[in-house]
Short mmCIF file of C-alpha atoms in Angstrom, two decimals:
data_model
loop_
_atom_site.label_atom_id
_atom_site.label_comp_id
_atom_site.label_asym_id
_atom_site.label_seq_id
_atom_site.Cartn_x
_atom_site.Cartn_y
_atom_site.Cartn_z
CA MET A 1 142.11 92.31 34.26
CA ASP A 2 139.01 95.34 35.66
CA LYS A 3 136.81 92.25 37.24
CA VAL A 4 139.94 90.58 38.54
CA THR A 5 141.28 94.11 40.23
CA LYS A 6 137.81 95.10 41.71
CA LYS A 7 137.69 91.29 42.69
CA GLN A 8 141.40 92.40 44.83
CA GLY A 9 138.92 95.20 46.11
CA ILE A 10 137.00 94.46 47.27
CA ILE A 11 138.32 91.72 49.02
CA ILE A 12 140.85 94.75 50.80
CA VAL A 13 138.38 96.60 51.65
CA ILE A 14 137.02 93.00 53.64
CA SER A 15 140.02 91.99 55.09
CA MET A 16 140.75 96.06 56.72
CA LEU A 17 137.84 96.14 58.21
CA VAL A 18 137.53 92.30 59.47
CA PHE A 19 141.56 94.28 60.48
CA PHE A 20 139.24 96.81 62.80
CA VAL A 21 136.45 95.15 64.03
CA ALA A 22 139.04 92.46 65.28
CA CYS A 23 141.31 95.66 66.81
CA GLY A 24 138.31 96.94 68.49
CA ALA A 25 137.46 94.14 70.04
CA LEU A 26 141.01 93.57 71.25
CA VAL A 27 141.00 96.39 72.62
CA VAL A 28 138.07 97.06 74.43
CA MET A 29 138.68 93.74 76.26
CA ILE A 30 142.03 94.43 77.06
CA SER A 31 140.46 98.24 78.17
CA GLN A 32 138.50 96.34 80.96
CA LYS A 33 141.58 94.03 81.79
CA LEU A 34 143.05 96.57 82.65
CA ARG A 35 140.37 98.79 84.31
CA LYS A 36 140.21 97.13 88.06
CA PHE A 37 137.18 97.55 90.13
CA ASN A 38 137.33 98.02 93.86
CA ILE A 39 134.33 97.83 95.94
CA GLU A 40 135.18 99.77 98.09
CA ASP A 41 135.42 102.78 95.45
CA HIS A 42 132.02 102.86 94.79
CA MET A 43 130.04 101.97 98.77
CA ASP A 44 128.41 105.20 98.09
CA GLU A 45 126.90 104.97 95.36
CA PRO A 46 123.15 104.49 95.04
CA VAL A 47 122.68 100.62 93.42
CA VAL A 48 119.18 101.44 93.20
CA THR A 49 116.82 104.70 94.37
CA ILE A 50 113.73 104.32 95.62
CA ASP A 51 111.71 107.31 95.53
CA ASP A 52 113.72 110.10 96.57
CA ASN A 53 115.59 107.91 99.02
CA GLU A 54 118.88 106.21 97.53
CA LEU A 55 120.02 103.09 98.20
CA THR A 56 123.92 102.81 98.50
CA LEU A 57 126.43 99.99 97.44
CA LYS A 58 126.71 99.92 101.43
CA TYR A 59 123.02 99.36 102.18
CA ALA A 60 123.26 96.94 99.65
CA SER A 61 126.20 94.78 99.70
CA TYR A 62 124.31 93.42 103.17
CA TYR A 63 121.81 91.97 101.25
CA ILE A 64 125.20 90.39 98.62
CA ILE A 65 126.66 88.93 101.96
CA THR A 66 122.80 87.18 102.83
CA ILE A 67 123.11 85.52 99.43
CA GLU A 68 125.88 85.16 99.34
CA THR A 69 126.81 83.10 101.81
CA LYS A 70 123.79 81.20 101.14
CA VAL A 71 124.30 80.02 97.36
CA ASN A 72 127.95 79.48 98.51
CA ALA A 73 127.42 76.39 100.95
CA ALA A 74 125.26 75.02 97.69
CA ALA A 75 128.31 75.56 95.66
CA LEU A 76 130.45 74.30 98.40
CA GLU A 77 128.80 70.98 98.41
CA VAL A 78 129.36 70.46 94.46
CA TYR A 79 132.22 71.94 93.87
CA PRO A 80 134.16 72.26 97.64
CA ASP A 81 137.66 72.30 95.34
CA ASN A 82 135.87 75.18 93.47
CA PRO A 83 133.06 76.55 94.21
CA VAL A 84 133.00 79.58 91.28
CA LYS A 85 132.65 77.07 89.30
CA TYR A 86 129.09 76.38 90.27
CA TRP A 87 128.16 80.76 90.23
CA THR A 88 129.56 80.91 87.07
CA GLY A 89 126.98 77.16 85.56
CA TYR A 90 123.74 77.91 83.52
CA TYR A 91 120.20 77.24 85.25
CA ASN A 92 116.65 77.15 83.90
CA SER A 93 114.62 80.19 85.70
CA ASN A 94 111.52 80.19 84.35
CA GLY A 95 111.86 79.67 81.18
CA LYS A 96 114.83 81.02 81.36
CA ASN A 97 118.28 79.48 81.46
CA ALA A 98 120.89 81.96 82.75
CA PHE A 99 123.70 81.96 84.86
CA ILE A 100 123.68 81.68 88.75
CA ARG A 101 125.60 84.69 89.59
CA ASN A 102 122.79 86.35 87.48
CA ILE A 103 119.88 84.17 89.78
CA ALA A 104 121.70 85.98 92.95
CA ARG A 105 121.87 89.40 91.43
CA ASP A 106 118.36 89.48 90.27
CA GLU A 107 117.13 87.90 93.14
CA CYS A 108 118.99 90.57 95.63
CA MET A 109 117.64 93.36 94.02
CA ASN A 110 114.65 92.26 94.58
CA ALA A 111 115.46 91.88 98.07
CA ILE A 112 116.40 94.66 98.32
CA ILE A 113 113.64 96.71 97.01
CA ARG A 114 111.02 94.04 98.32
CA ASN A 115 111.96 94.91 101.67
CA TYR A 116 112.71 98.53 101.39
CA ILE A 117 108.57 99.34 99.48
CA TYR A 118 107.06 97.59 102.47
CA TYR A 119 108.93 99.17 104.92
CA LEU A 120 108.09 102.47 103.65
CA GLU A 121 104.46 101.70 103.16
CA ALA A 122 104.59 100.75 107.06
CA LEU A 123 106.46 104.65 108.04
CA ASP A 124 102.64 105.55 106.30
CA LEU A 125 100.59 103.88 108.76
CA ASP A 126 103.12 104.58 111.50
CA LEU A 127 103.37 100.60 111.99
CA THR A 128 106.76 100.08 115.31
CA LEU A 129 108.79 97.27 116.68
CA THR A 130 107.85 96.71 120.23
CA ASP A 131 110.00 96.92 123.20
CA GLU A 132 110.61 93.01 122.61
CA GLU A 133 111.42 93.17 118.98
CA ILE A 134 113.87 96.12 119.30
CA GLN A 135 116.11 94.37 121.89
CA GLU A 136 116.14 91.40 119.32
CA LEU A 137 117.04 93.94 116.84
CA ASN A 138 119.62 94.87 119.14
CA ALA A 139 120.34 91.15 119.48
CA SER A 140 120.73 90.20 115.75
CA VAL A 141 122.90 93.98 114.99
CA ASN A 142 125.71 92.58 117.06
CA GLU A 143 125.39 88.64 115.88
CA LYS A 144 125.99 89.75 112.24
CA LEU A 145 128.02 92.11 112.98
CA SER A 146 130.46 88.67 114.93
CA SER A 147 129.67 86.53 111.97
CA LEU A 148 130.90 89.12 109.18
CA SER A 149 134.73 87.72 107.82
CA GLY A 150 137.87 89.71 107.89
CA TYR A 151 137.12 90.58 104.71
CA GLN A 152 133.54 91.36 104.75
CA ALA A 153 133.80 93.46 108.15
CA GLU A 154 136.86 95.43 106.42
CA THR A 155 135.35 96.31 103.06
CA THR A 156 131.54 97.16 103.64
CA ASP A 157 133.19 98.67 107.65
CA TYR A 158 129.81 99.39 108.95
CA THR A 159 129.31 101.24 112.13
CA ASN A 160 126.59 99.78 114.94
CA SER A 161 124.28 102.66 113.72
CA GLU A 162 125.10 102.12 110.13
CA PHE A 163 124.10 98.27 110.36
CA TYR A 164 120.94 99.05 112.82
CA ASP A 165 119.52 100.99 110.19
CA ILE A 166 119.69 98.11 107.29
CA LEU A 167 117.78 95.59 109.56
CA TYR A 168 115.75 97.79 110.45
CA VAL A 169 113.73 97.93 107.33
CA GLU A 170 114.05 94.74 107.31
CA ALA A 171 112.20 94.19 111.05
CA LEU A 172 109.83 97.07 109.89
CA ALA A 173 108.92 95.20 106.16
CA LYS A 174 108.56 92.19 107.97
CA LYS A 175 106.33 94.04 110.85
CA TYR A 176 104.29 95.82 107.39
CA THR A 177 104.02 91.96 106.13
CA GLU A 178 102.47 90.75 108.76
CA TYR A 179 99.83 93.71 109.08
CA ARG A 180 98.64 92.27 105.54
CA TYR A 181 98.14 88.99 107.16
CA SER A 182 95.79 90.60 109.43
CA LEU A 183 93.35 92.26 107.02
CA ASP A 184 93.59 89.06 105.01
CA ASN A 185 94.22 85.30 105.96
CA THR A 186 94.33 84.72 101.72
CA LEU A 187 97.47 85.45 101.46
CA THR A 188 100.97 83.37 100.67
CA GLU A 189 104.07 84.64 101.23
CA GLU A 190 104.40 84.32 97.08
CA ASP A 191 101.97 87.13 97.24
CA PHE A 192 104.99 89.27 98.94
CA ASN A 193 107.69 87.63 96.79
CA ALA A 194 108.58 89.75 93.84
CA ASP A 195 106.60 88.65 90.48
CA GLY A 196 103.52 88.33 94.18
CA ARG A 197 100.20 89.73 93.78
CA ILE A 198 101.71 92.30 96.77
CA TYR A 199 104.79 92.88 95.94
CA GLU A 200 103.62 94.36 92.52
CA GLU A 201 101.02 96.14 94.21
CA ILE A 202 103.35 97.90 95.81
CA TYR A 203 106.59 98.34 93.79
CA ALA A 204 103.49 100.05 91.59
CA LEU A 205 103.42 103.16 94.34
CA HIS A 206 106.92 103.65 93.94
CA ASP A 207 109.43 105.28 91.78
CA ILE A 208 112.75 102.94 90.99
CA ASP A 209 114.94 103.42 89.49
CA ILE A 210 118.49 100.84 89.90
CA ASN A 211 121.76 101.97 88.21
CA LYS A 212 122.78 98.98 85.99
CA ASN A 213 126.28 100.96 85.70
CA LEU A 214 127.40 99.34 89.01
CA TRP A 215 124.97 96.45 89.62
CA GLU A 216 125.23 95.08 86.91
CA ARG A 217 129.91 94.79 87.55
CA LEU A 218 128.70 93.41 90.33
CA LEU A 219 129.90 89.30 89.78
CA LEU A 220 128.15 87.54 92.83
CA GLY A 221 129.96 84.77 93.75
CA ASN A 222 133.57 86.84 94.14
CA VAL A 223 131.81 90.11 95.53
CA PHE A 224 132.30 89.38 99.34
CA VAL A 225 132.94 85.39 99.58
CA ASN A 226 136.12 82.85 97.14
CA VAL A 227 137.47 86.82 97.72
CA GLY A 228 142.02 85.62 98.28
CA GLU A 229 143.12 88.13 101.22
CA ASP A 230 145.67 89.62 97.88
CA GLU A 231 143.43 90.43 94.76
CA ALA A 232 139.58 90.92 97.40
CA LYS A 233 141.22 94.64 96.21
CA ASP A 234 140.76 94.16 92.82
CA LEU A 235 137.69 91.37 91.76
CA TYR A 236 137.91 91.92 87.63
#
């Protein structure tokens, strides 16, 4: 009789533990659903800090829009009626399986960091844009701002000056790569990409801190594309 009672007691304890774990998981799931992510509330928060320079979500939005537009074009070719299905698919990247949206997010951050650290190197070398390059930059600012969708323009709320500064970083980063090419014609584009020889060399010179609590909440494929007007404010 004692043995039966002990078994029953163990079963009851295990059942209670399972019940409480299940309840806890349910509470977490519900709270995550209820805690909607309004991207506009986070635009001034840094997604990455490079040395003492905080690059905000507003700054990063240019890169997010760029890569989302590019990948979504491919998604529409495969799933014209449901491009999000493409974004949530798995892909083998460097021997690891990952969601396409996560790969795109990583590539986006790599581009942000790459351009900014090359920009800082260009400043240290006193590299500048020519008058012709500045004219091209101004034209690019106007062209790219006008190409934003209504939701993208409203959410980012870029001024011409803000957008110019973002593209200026990109342009001066390009100037730095051209400078390095001029010193060593054996360099390739891969050397300047993430994990490339030059990239790793310059990366090591800077203190870089990614705000993963914010950055990893962004689900690329649903940030600035594939967002209906009614659901645009509450993405997640």
